[in-house]
Short mmCIF file of N, CA, C and O in Angstrom, two decimals:
data_model
loop_
_atom_site.label_atom_id
_atom_site.label_comp_id
_atom_site.label_asym_id
_atom_site.label_seq_id
_atom_site.Cartn_x
_atom_site.Cartn_y
_atom_site.Cartn_z
N GLU A 1 83.31 102.62 95.15
CA GLU A 1 84.07 103.10 96.29
C GLU A 1 83.11 103.67 97.33
O GLU A 1 82.27 104.50 97.04
N VAL A 2 83.27 103.21 98.57
CA VAL A 2 82.43 103.69 99.68
C VAL A 2 82.91 105.05 100.12
O VAL A 2 84.09 105.25 100.41
N GLN A 3 82.01 106.01 100.15
CA GLN A 3 82.34 107.35 100.61
C GLN A 3 81.24 107.91 101.48
O GLN A 3 80.06 107.68 101.24
N LEU A 4 81.66 108.65 102.50
CA LEU A 4 80.74 109.38 103.37
C LEU A 4 81.18 110.82 103.39
O LEU A 4 82.37 111.11 103.54
N GLN A 5 80.22 111.72 103.27
CA GLN A 5 80.50 113.15 103.25
C GLN A 5 79.67 113.82 104.32
O GLN A 5 78.45 113.90 104.19
N ALA A 6 80.34 114.29 105.36
CA ALA A 6 79.64 114.95 106.45
C ALA A 6 79.64 116.46 106.23
O ALA A 6 80.60 117.03 105.70
N SER A 7 78.58 117.11 106.68
CA SER A 7 78.47 118.56 106.56
C SER A 7 77.49 119.08 107.61
O SER A 7 76.80 118.29 108.27
N GLY A 8 77.45 120.40 107.75
CA GLY A 8 76.47 121.01 108.63
C GLY A 8 77.00 121.59 109.92
O GLY A 8 76.24 122.18 110.70
N GLY A 9 78.28 121.42 110.18
CA GLY A 9 78.83 121.99 111.40
C GLY A 9 78.89 123.50 111.33
O GLY A 9 78.61 124.11 110.30
N GLY A 10 79.24 124.12 112.45
CA GLY A 10 79.35 125.56 112.49
C GLY A 10 79.46 126.07 113.90
O GLY A 10 79.66 125.30 114.85
N LEU A 11 79.32 127.37 114.00
CA LEU A 11 79.38 128.06 115.30
C LEU A 11 77.96 128.46 115.69
O LEU A 11 77.24 129.08 114.90
N VAL A 12 77.58 128.10 116.91
CA VAL A 12 76.23 128.41 117.38
C VAL A 12 76.30 128.78 118.85
O VAL A 12 77.20 128.32 119.57
N GLN A 13 75.38 129.60 119.30
CA GLN A 13 75.33 129.95 120.71
C GLN A 13 74.67 128.82 121.50
O GLN A 13 73.87 128.03 120.98
N ALA A 14 74.99 128.77 122.77
CA ALA A 14 74.37 127.78 123.65
C ALA A 14 72.85 127.91 123.58
O ALA A 14 72.31 129.02 123.56
N GLY A 15 72.20 126.77 123.52
CA GLY A 15 70.75 126.75 123.36
C GLY A 15 70.29 126.65 121.93
O GLY A 15 69.10 126.40 121.67
N GLY A 16 71.20 126.85 121.00
CA GLY A 16 70.86 126.81 119.59
C GLY A 16 70.83 125.40 119.03
O GLY A 16 71.00 124.41 119.75
N SER A 17 70.63 125.33 117.72
CA SER A 17 70.49 124.05 117.04
C SER A 17 71.34 123.99 115.78
O SER A 17 71.62 125.03 115.16
N LEU A 18 71.75 122.79 115.43
CA LEU A 18 72.42 122.52 114.17
C LEU A 18 71.95 121.17 113.67
O LEU A 18 71.57 120.30 114.46
N ARG A 19 71.97 120.99 112.36
CA ARG A 19 71.68 119.68 111.79
C ARG A 19 72.87 119.24 110.94
O ARG A 19 73.24 119.91 109.98
N LEU A 20 73.44 118.12 111.32
CA LEU A 20 74.53 117.52 110.56
C LEU A 20 73.96 116.54 109.55
O LEU A 20 72.97 115.85 109.82
N SER A 21 74.60 116.49 108.40
CA SER A 21 74.21 115.55 107.35
C SER A 21 75.38 114.66 106.99
O SER A 21 76.54 115.09 107.10
N CYS A 22 75.06 113.47 106.55
CA CYS A 22 76.09 112.51 106.13
C CYS A 22 75.60 111.83 104.86
O CYS A 22 74.71 110.98 104.90
N ALA A 23 76.15 112.24 103.73
CA ALA A 23 75.75 111.69 102.45
C ALA A 23 76.63 110.50 102.09
O ALA A 23 77.85 110.60 102.13
N ALA A 24 76.00 109.39 101.78
CA ALA A 24 76.73 108.16 101.49
C ALA A 24 76.68 107.85 100.00
O ALA A 24 75.66 108.09 99.33
N SER A 25 77.76 107.33 99.50
CA SER A 25 77.80 106.87 98.12
C SER A 25 78.62 105.60 98.04
O SER A 25 79.47 105.35 98.90
N GLY A 26 78.33 104.78 97.04
CA GLY A 26 79.07 103.54 96.87
C GLY A 26 78.49 102.36 97.63
O GLY A 26 78.98 101.25 97.50
N PHE A 27 77.47 102.60 98.42
CA PHE A 27 76.80 101.52 99.11
C PHE A 27 75.40 102.00 99.51
O PHE A 27 75.09 103.18 99.42
N THR A 28 74.59 101.06 99.97
CA THR A 28 73.21 101.40 100.34
C THR A 28 73.08 101.46 101.85
O THR A 28 73.33 100.48 102.54
N PHE A 29 72.68 102.60 102.34
CA PHE A 29 72.56 102.82 103.77
C PHE A 29 71.57 101.85 104.42
O PHE A 29 71.66 101.58 105.60
N ASP A 30 70.61 101.34 103.64
CA ASP A 30 69.59 100.45 104.18
C ASP A 30 70.19 99.23 104.87
O ASP A 30 69.59 98.66 105.78
N ASP A 31 71.37 98.82 104.43
CA ASP A 31 71.99 97.61 104.96
C ASP A 31 73.02 97.89 106.04
O ASP A 31 73.75 96.99 106.46
N TYR A 32 73.07 99.13 106.52
CA TYR A 32 74.13 99.51 107.44
C TYR A 32 73.60 100.24 108.67
O TYR A 32 72.43 100.64 108.72
N ALA A 33 74.48 100.38 109.63
CA ALA A 33 74.24 101.24 110.79
C ALA A 33 75.01 102.54 110.57
O ALA A 33 76.14 102.53 110.09
N ILE A 34 74.36 103.64 110.92
CA ILE A 34 74.99 104.96 110.80
C ILE A 34 75.34 105.44 112.20
O ILE A 34 74.48 105.52 113.07
N GLY A 35 76.60 105.72 112.41
CA GLY A 35 77.03 106.21 113.71
C GLY A 35 77.53 107.65 113.61
O GLY A 35 78.12 108.03 112.61
N TRP A 36 77.24 108.42 114.62
CA TRP A 36 77.81 109.77 114.75
C TRP A 36 78.72 109.77 115.98
O TRP A 36 78.28 109.42 117.08
N PHE A 37 79.97 110.11 115.77
CA PHE A 37 80.96 110.21 116.83
C PHE A 37 81.39 111.66 116.96
O PHE A 37 81.21 112.46 116.05
N ARG A 38 81.99 111.98 118.08
CA ARG A 38 82.60 113.29 118.25
C ARG A 38 83.89 113.15 119.02
O ARG A 38 84.08 112.22 119.81
N GLN A 39 84.77 114.10 118.75
CA GLN A 39 86.05 114.13 119.44
C GLN A 39 86.40 115.56 119.77
O GLN A 39 86.57 116.39 118.88
N ALA A 40 86.50 115.82 121.06
CA ALA A 40 86.91 117.13 121.55
C ALA A 40 88.43 117.10 121.76
O ALA A 40 89.01 116.03 121.95
N PRO A 41 89.07 118.25 121.74
CA PRO A 41 90.52 118.29 121.93
C PRO A 41 90.96 117.60 123.21
O PRO A 41 90.38 117.85 124.29
N GLY A 42 91.91 116.71 123.10
CA GLY A 42 92.44 116.03 124.27
C GLY A 42 91.57 114.91 124.80
O GLY A 42 91.89 114.32 125.84
N LYS A 43 90.48 114.61 124.10
CA LYS A 43 89.57 113.56 124.57
C LYS A 43 89.47 112.44 123.54
O LYS A 43 89.79 112.60 122.38
N GLU A 44 88.97 111.30 124.03
CA GLU A 44 88.76 110.16 123.15
C GLU A 44 87.56 110.41 122.24
O GLU A 44 86.64 111.15 122.58
N ARG A 45 87.58 109.76 121.07
CA ARG A 45 86.43 109.80 120.18
C ARG A 45 85.31 108.99 120.82
O ARG A 45 85.52 107.85 121.24
N GLU A 46 84.14 109.59 120.92
CA GLU A 46 83.05 108.93 121.59
C GLU A 46 81.81 108.83 120.68
O GLU A 46 81.56 109.71 119.86
N LEU A 47 81.06 107.75 120.90
CA LEU A 47 79.83 107.56 120.14
C LEU A 47 78.75 108.46 120.72
O LEU A 47 78.47 108.43 121.92
N VAL A 48 78.16 109.25 119.85
CA VAL A 48 77.06 110.13 120.25
C VAL A 48 75.72 109.44 120.00
O VAL A 48 74.83 109.45 120.86
N SER A 49 75.58 108.86 118.82
CA SER A 49 74.32 108.22 118.45
C SER A 49 74.57 107.23 117.33
O SER A 49 75.51 107.39 116.55
N CYS A 50 73.71 106.22 117.27
CA CYS A 50 73.81 105.23 116.21
C CYS A 50 72.43 104.74 115.83
O CYS A 50 71.59 104.50 116.72
N PHE A 51 72.21 104.59 114.55
CA PHE A 51 70.93 104.13 114.02
C PHE A 51 71.20 102.93 113.14
O PHE A 51 71.85 103.08 112.10
N ASN A 52 70.71 101.79 113.55
CA ASN A 52 70.89 100.59 112.75
C ASN A 52 69.70 100.46 111.79
O ASN A 52 68.59 100.13 112.23
N ARG A 53 69.96 100.74 110.52
CA ARG A 53 68.89 100.71 109.54
C ARG A 53 68.37 99.29 109.32
O ARG A 53 67.26 99.10 108.86
N ARG A 54 69.14 98.30 109.68
CA ARG A 54 68.75 96.91 109.43
C ARG A 54 67.67 96.46 110.38
O ARG A 54 66.77 95.73 110.01
N ASP A 55 67.74 96.91 111.67
CA ASP A 55 66.70 96.47 112.62
C ASP A 55 65.97 97.63 113.28
O ASP A 55 65.09 97.41 114.12
N GLY A 56 66.32 98.84 112.91
CA GLY A 56 65.62 100.02 113.43
C GLY A 56 66.06 100.47 114.81
O GLY A 56 65.51 101.41 115.37
N SER A 57 67.04 99.81 115.39
CA SER A 57 67.47 100.17 116.75
C SER A 57 68.24 101.49 116.73
O SER A 57 68.94 101.81 115.77
N ILE A 58 68.08 102.25 117.81
CA ILE A 58 68.72 103.55 117.94
C ILE A 58 69.37 103.66 119.32
O ILE A 58 68.78 103.24 120.32
N TYR A 59 70.55 104.24 119.33
CA TYR A 59 71.29 104.46 120.58
C TYR A 59 71.64 105.95 120.69
O TYR A 59 71.99 106.60 119.69
N TYR A 60 71.53 106.47 121.90
CA TYR A 60 72.00 107.82 122.21
C TYR A 60 72.88 107.76 123.45
O TYR A 60 72.54 107.07 124.42
N ALA A 61 73.96 108.49 123.43
CA ALA A 61 74.74 108.66 124.64
C ALA A 61 73.90 109.41 125.67
O ALA A 61 73.08 110.26 125.30
N ASP A 62 74.11 109.12 126.92
CA ASP A 62 73.32 109.77 127.97
C ASP A 62 73.44 111.29 127.91
O ASP A 62 72.48 112.01 128.20
N SER A 63 74.60 111.77 127.49
CA SER A 63 74.85 113.21 127.47
C SER A 63 74.01 113.96 126.44
O SER A 63 73.89 115.18 126.51
N VAL A 64 73.44 113.23 125.48
CA VAL A 64 72.68 113.90 124.41
C VAL A 64 71.23 113.47 124.36
O VAL A 64 70.45 113.99 123.55
N LYS A 65 70.85 112.52 125.18
CA LYS A 65 69.46 112.05 125.17
C LYS A 65 68.49 113.20 125.41
O LYS A 65 68.70 114.02 126.29
N GLY A 66 67.45 113.23 124.61
CA GLY A 66 66.44 114.28 124.73
C GLY A 66 66.80 115.55 124.01
O GLY A 66 65.97 116.46 123.88
N ARG A 67 68.03 115.66 123.52
CA ARG A 67 68.45 116.86 122.80
C ARG A 67 68.80 116.57 121.33
O ARG A 67 68.60 117.43 120.47
N PHE A 68 69.36 115.42 121.07
CA PHE A 68 69.79 115.05 119.72
C PHE A 68 68.82 114.02 119.14
O PHE A 68 68.26 113.20 119.86
N LEU A 69 68.67 114.06 117.82
CA LEU A 69 67.80 113.12 117.13
C LEU A 69 68.50 112.62 115.88
O LEU A 69 68.90 113.41 115.03
N ILE A 70 68.65 111.30 115.79
CA ILE A 70 69.28 110.70 114.62
C ILE A 70 68.21 110.21 113.66
O ILE A 70 67.15 109.72 114.09
N SER A 71 68.45 110.36 112.38
CA SER A 71 67.50 109.90 111.38
C SER A 71 68.24 109.67 110.07
O SER A 71 69.44 109.95 109.96
N SER A 72 67.49 109.18 109.12
CA SER A 72 68.07 109.03 107.78
C SER A 72 66.96 109.06 106.76
O SER A 72 65.80 108.77 107.06
N SER A 73 67.33 109.40 105.55
CA SER A 73 66.40 109.41 104.43
C SER A 73 67.18 109.05 103.19
O SER A 73 68.14 109.75 102.84
N GLY A 74 66.79 107.96 102.57
CA GLY A 74 67.56 107.51 101.42
C GLY A 74 68.98 107.19 101.83
O GLY A 74 69.21 106.46 102.80
N ASN A 75 69.92 107.75 101.14
CA ASN A 75 71.32 107.51 101.45
C ASN A 75 71.98 108.66 102.19
O ASN A 75 73.19 108.89 102.07
N THR A 76 71.18 109.39 102.96
CA THR A 76 71.71 110.47 103.77
C THR A 76 71.29 110.28 105.22
O THR A 76 70.12 110.02 105.50
N GLY A 77 72.25 110.39 106.10
CA GLY A 77 71.97 110.33 107.52
C GLY A 77 71.99 111.73 108.12
O GLY A 77 72.66 112.63 107.59
N TYR A 78 71.27 111.92 109.22
CA TYR A 78 71.19 113.23 109.84
C TYR A 78 71.36 113.10 111.35
O TYR A 78 71.00 112.09 111.95
N LEU A 79 71.87 114.18 111.93
CA LEU A 79 71.91 114.31 113.37
C LEU A 79 71.40 115.71 113.69
O LEU A 79 72.11 116.70 113.46
N GLN A 80 70.18 115.78 114.18
CA GLN A 80 69.59 117.05 114.60
C GLN A 80 70.02 117.31 116.04
O GLN A 80 69.75 116.48 116.92
N MET A 81 70.69 118.41 116.25
CA MET A 81 71.21 118.73 117.58
C MET A 81 70.53 119.97 118.11
O MET A 81 70.67 121.06 117.52
N ASN A 82 69.77 119.82 119.17
CA ASN A 82 69.04 120.92 119.78
C ASN A 82 69.58 121.21 121.18
O ASN A 82 70.27 120.37 121.77
N SER A 83 69.23 122.36 121.69
CA SER A 83 69.65 122.76 123.05
C SER A 83 71.14 122.53 123.24
O SER A 83 71.57 121.94 124.24
N LEU A 84 71.91 122.98 122.29
CA LEU A 84 73.36 122.74 122.33
C LEU A 84 74.01 123.41 123.52
O LEU A 84 73.60 124.50 123.95
N LYS A 85 75.04 122.74 124.03
CA LYS A 85 75.79 123.21 125.19
C LYS A 85 77.25 123.38 124.79
O LYS A 85 77.73 122.72 123.86
N PRO A 86 77.98 124.22 125.49
CA PRO A 86 79.41 124.37 125.18
C PRO A 86 80.16 123.05 125.21
O PRO A 86 81.09 122.84 124.43
N GLU A 87 79.74 122.13 126.07
CA GLU A 87 80.42 120.83 126.15
C GLU A 87 80.14 119.94 124.95
O GLU A 87 80.73 118.87 124.82
N ASP A 88 79.25 120.36 124.06
CA ASP A 88 79.02 119.64 122.81
C ASP A 88 80.05 120.02 121.75
O ASP A 88 80.08 119.41 120.67
N THR A 89 80.87 121.00 122.03
CA THR A 89 81.89 121.44 121.09
C THR A 89 82.87 120.30 120.79
O THR A 89 83.44 119.71 121.70
N ALA A 90 83.01 119.99 119.53
CA ALA A 90 83.88 118.88 119.11
C ALA A 90 83.87 118.81 117.59
O ALA A 90 83.07 119.48 116.92
N VAL A 91 84.75 117.97 117.06
CA VAL A 91 84.66 117.58 115.66
C VAL A 91 83.73 116.36 115.60
O VAL A 91 83.93 115.40 116.35
N TYR A 92 82.74 116.43 114.76
CA TYR A 92 81.76 115.36 114.63
C TYR A 92 82.04 114.57 113.35
O TYR A 92 82.29 115.15 112.29
N TYR A 93 81.96 113.26 113.47
CA TYR A 93 82.21 112.36 112.35
C TYR A 93 81.01 111.43 112.15
O TYR A 93 80.43 110.96 113.13
N CYS A 94 80.69 111.13 110.90
CA CYS A 94 79.74 110.06 110.65
C CYS A 94 80.52 108.82 110.19
O CYS A 94 81.60 108.93 109.63
N ALA A 95 79.94 107.68 110.48
CA ALA A 95 80.59 106.42 110.15
C ALA A 95 79.53 105.38 109.84
O ALA A 95 78.37 105.52 110.26
N ALA A 96 79.91 104.37 109.10
CA ALA A 96 78.98 103.30 108.73
C ALA A 96 79.61 101.94 108.97
O ALA A 96 80.82 101.75 108.76
N GLU A 97 78.79 101.04 109.45
CA GLU A 97 79.22 99.65 109.68
C GLU A 97 77.94 98.80 109.67
O GLU A 97 76.84 99.34 109.64
N SER A 98 78.10 97.51 109.70
CA SER A 98 76.94 96.63 109.62
C SER A 98 76.19 96.52 110.95
O SER A 98 75.10 95.93 111.01
N TYR A 99 76.75 97.11 112.01
CA TYR A 99 76.09 97.06 113.32
C TYR A 99 76.54 98.28 114.11
O TYR A 99 77.56 98.90 113.80
N CYS A 100 75.78 98.63 115.13
CA CYS A 100 76.17 99.72 116.03
C CYS A 100 77.15 99.21 117.07
O CYS A 100 76.97 98.10 117.60
N SER A 101 78.14 100.01 117.38
CA SER A 101 79.13 99.67 118.40
C SER A 101 79.58 100.95 119.07
O SER A 101 79.67 101.99 118.42
N PRO A 102 79.86 100.91 120.35
CA PRO A 102 80.37 102.11 121.02
C PRO A 102 81.85 102.39 120.71
O PRO A 102 82.37 103.43 121.10
N TYR A 103 82.50 101.48 120.03
CA TYR A 103 83.92 101.60 119.76
C TYR A 103 84.16 102.07 118.34
O TYR A 103 83.80 101.40 117.37
N TRP A 104 84.84 103.23 118.21
CA TRP A 104 85.01 103.78 116.88
C TRP A 104 85.87 102.87 116.01
O TRP A 104 85.74 102.87 114.78
N THR A 105 86.69 102.07 116.62
CA THR A 105 87.54 101.16 115.85
C THR A 105 86.75 100.05 115.16
O THR A 105 87.28 99.38 114.27
N ASP A 106 85.49 99.86 115.55
CA ASP A 106 84.66 98.84 114.90
C ASP A 106 84.05 99.33 113.60
O ASP A 106 83.54 98.54 112.82
N PHE A 107 84.08 100.64 113.37
CA PHE A 107 83.45 101.20 112.18
C PHE A 107 84.46 101.27 111.04
O PHE A 107 85.55 101.81 111.21
N GLY A 108 84.06 100.75 109.88
CA GLY A 108 85.00 100.64 108.77
C GLY A 108 84.99 101.80 107.79
O GLY A 108 85.96 102.00 107.07
N SER A 109 83.91 102.54 107.75
CA SER A 109 83.81 103.63 106.78
C SER A 109 83.54 104.95 107.50
O SER A 109 82.67 105.00 108.38
N TRP A 110 84.28 105.98 107.12
CA TRP A 110 84.22 107.25 107.83
C TRP A 110 84.09 108.41 106.87
O TRP A 110 84.67 108.41 105.78
N GLY A 111 83.34 109.42 107.33
CA GLY A 111 83.35 110.69 106.64
C GLY A 111 84.39 111.59 107.26
O GLY A 111 84.95 111.28 108.32
N GLN A 112 84.66 112.70 106.60
CA GLN A 112 85.59 113.66 107.19
C GLN A 112 84.86 114.35 108.34
O GLN A 112 83.66 114.33 108.42
N GLY A 113 85.55 114.91 109.25
CA GLY A 113 84.93 115.56 110.39
C GLY A 113 84.34 116.91 110.04
O GLY A 113 84.75 117.56 109.08
N THR A 114 83.37 117.32 110.83
CA THR A 114 82.81 118.66 110.71
C THR A 114 82.80 119.29 112.09
O THR A 114 82.36 118.69 113.07
N GLN A 115 83.32 120.50 112.18
CA GLN A 115 83.50 121.15 113.47
C GLN A 115 82.19 121.75 113.96
O GLN A 115 81.51 122.47 113.20
N VAL A 116 81.88 121.47 115.20
CA VAL A 116 80.75 122.09 115.88
C VAL A 116 81.30 122.86 117.07
O VAL A 116 81.99 122.28 117.92
N THR A 117 81.03 124.15 117.12
CA THR A 117 81.49 124.98 118.22
C THR A 117 80.29 125.67 118.83
O THR A 117 79.52 126.34 118.13
N VAL A 118 80.13 125.47 120.13
CA VAL A 118 79.00 126.07 120.85
C VAL A 118 79.57 127.09 121.83
O VAL A 118 80.33 126.73 122.74
N SER A 119 79.20 128.32 121.64
CA SER A 119 79.69 129.39 122.51
C SER A 119 78.73 129.61 123.68
O SER A 119 77.53 129.43 123.56
N SER A 120 79.31 130.01 124.81
CA SER A 120 78.48 130.22 126.01
C SER A 120 77.97 131.64 126.07
O SER A 120 78.38 132.51 125.35
#
């Protein structure tokens, strides 16, 4: 059974950092792309970053470029979030699929969300 377990969210002041983790089981991350999405209240779920382990390609949304870093080690994916802003406040989800896509509907496997709240 394919499972993703996200963790690492919390409350942080603006300018602070958090690292989200996504532990995968039931499949090998080496053959997949790891996506991190976020959804703020009243907004669409948006792709924040994606790392395709198959070809090494990485995508960042313009809003997080230079502040967030996606990585993975073994069967765990990470999203290091630095210089956090109040507008980064959202529920963050990790997802896996065979390719990166900006559309959350293209991703077949999801972890539960983890809340990130950035106070001003």
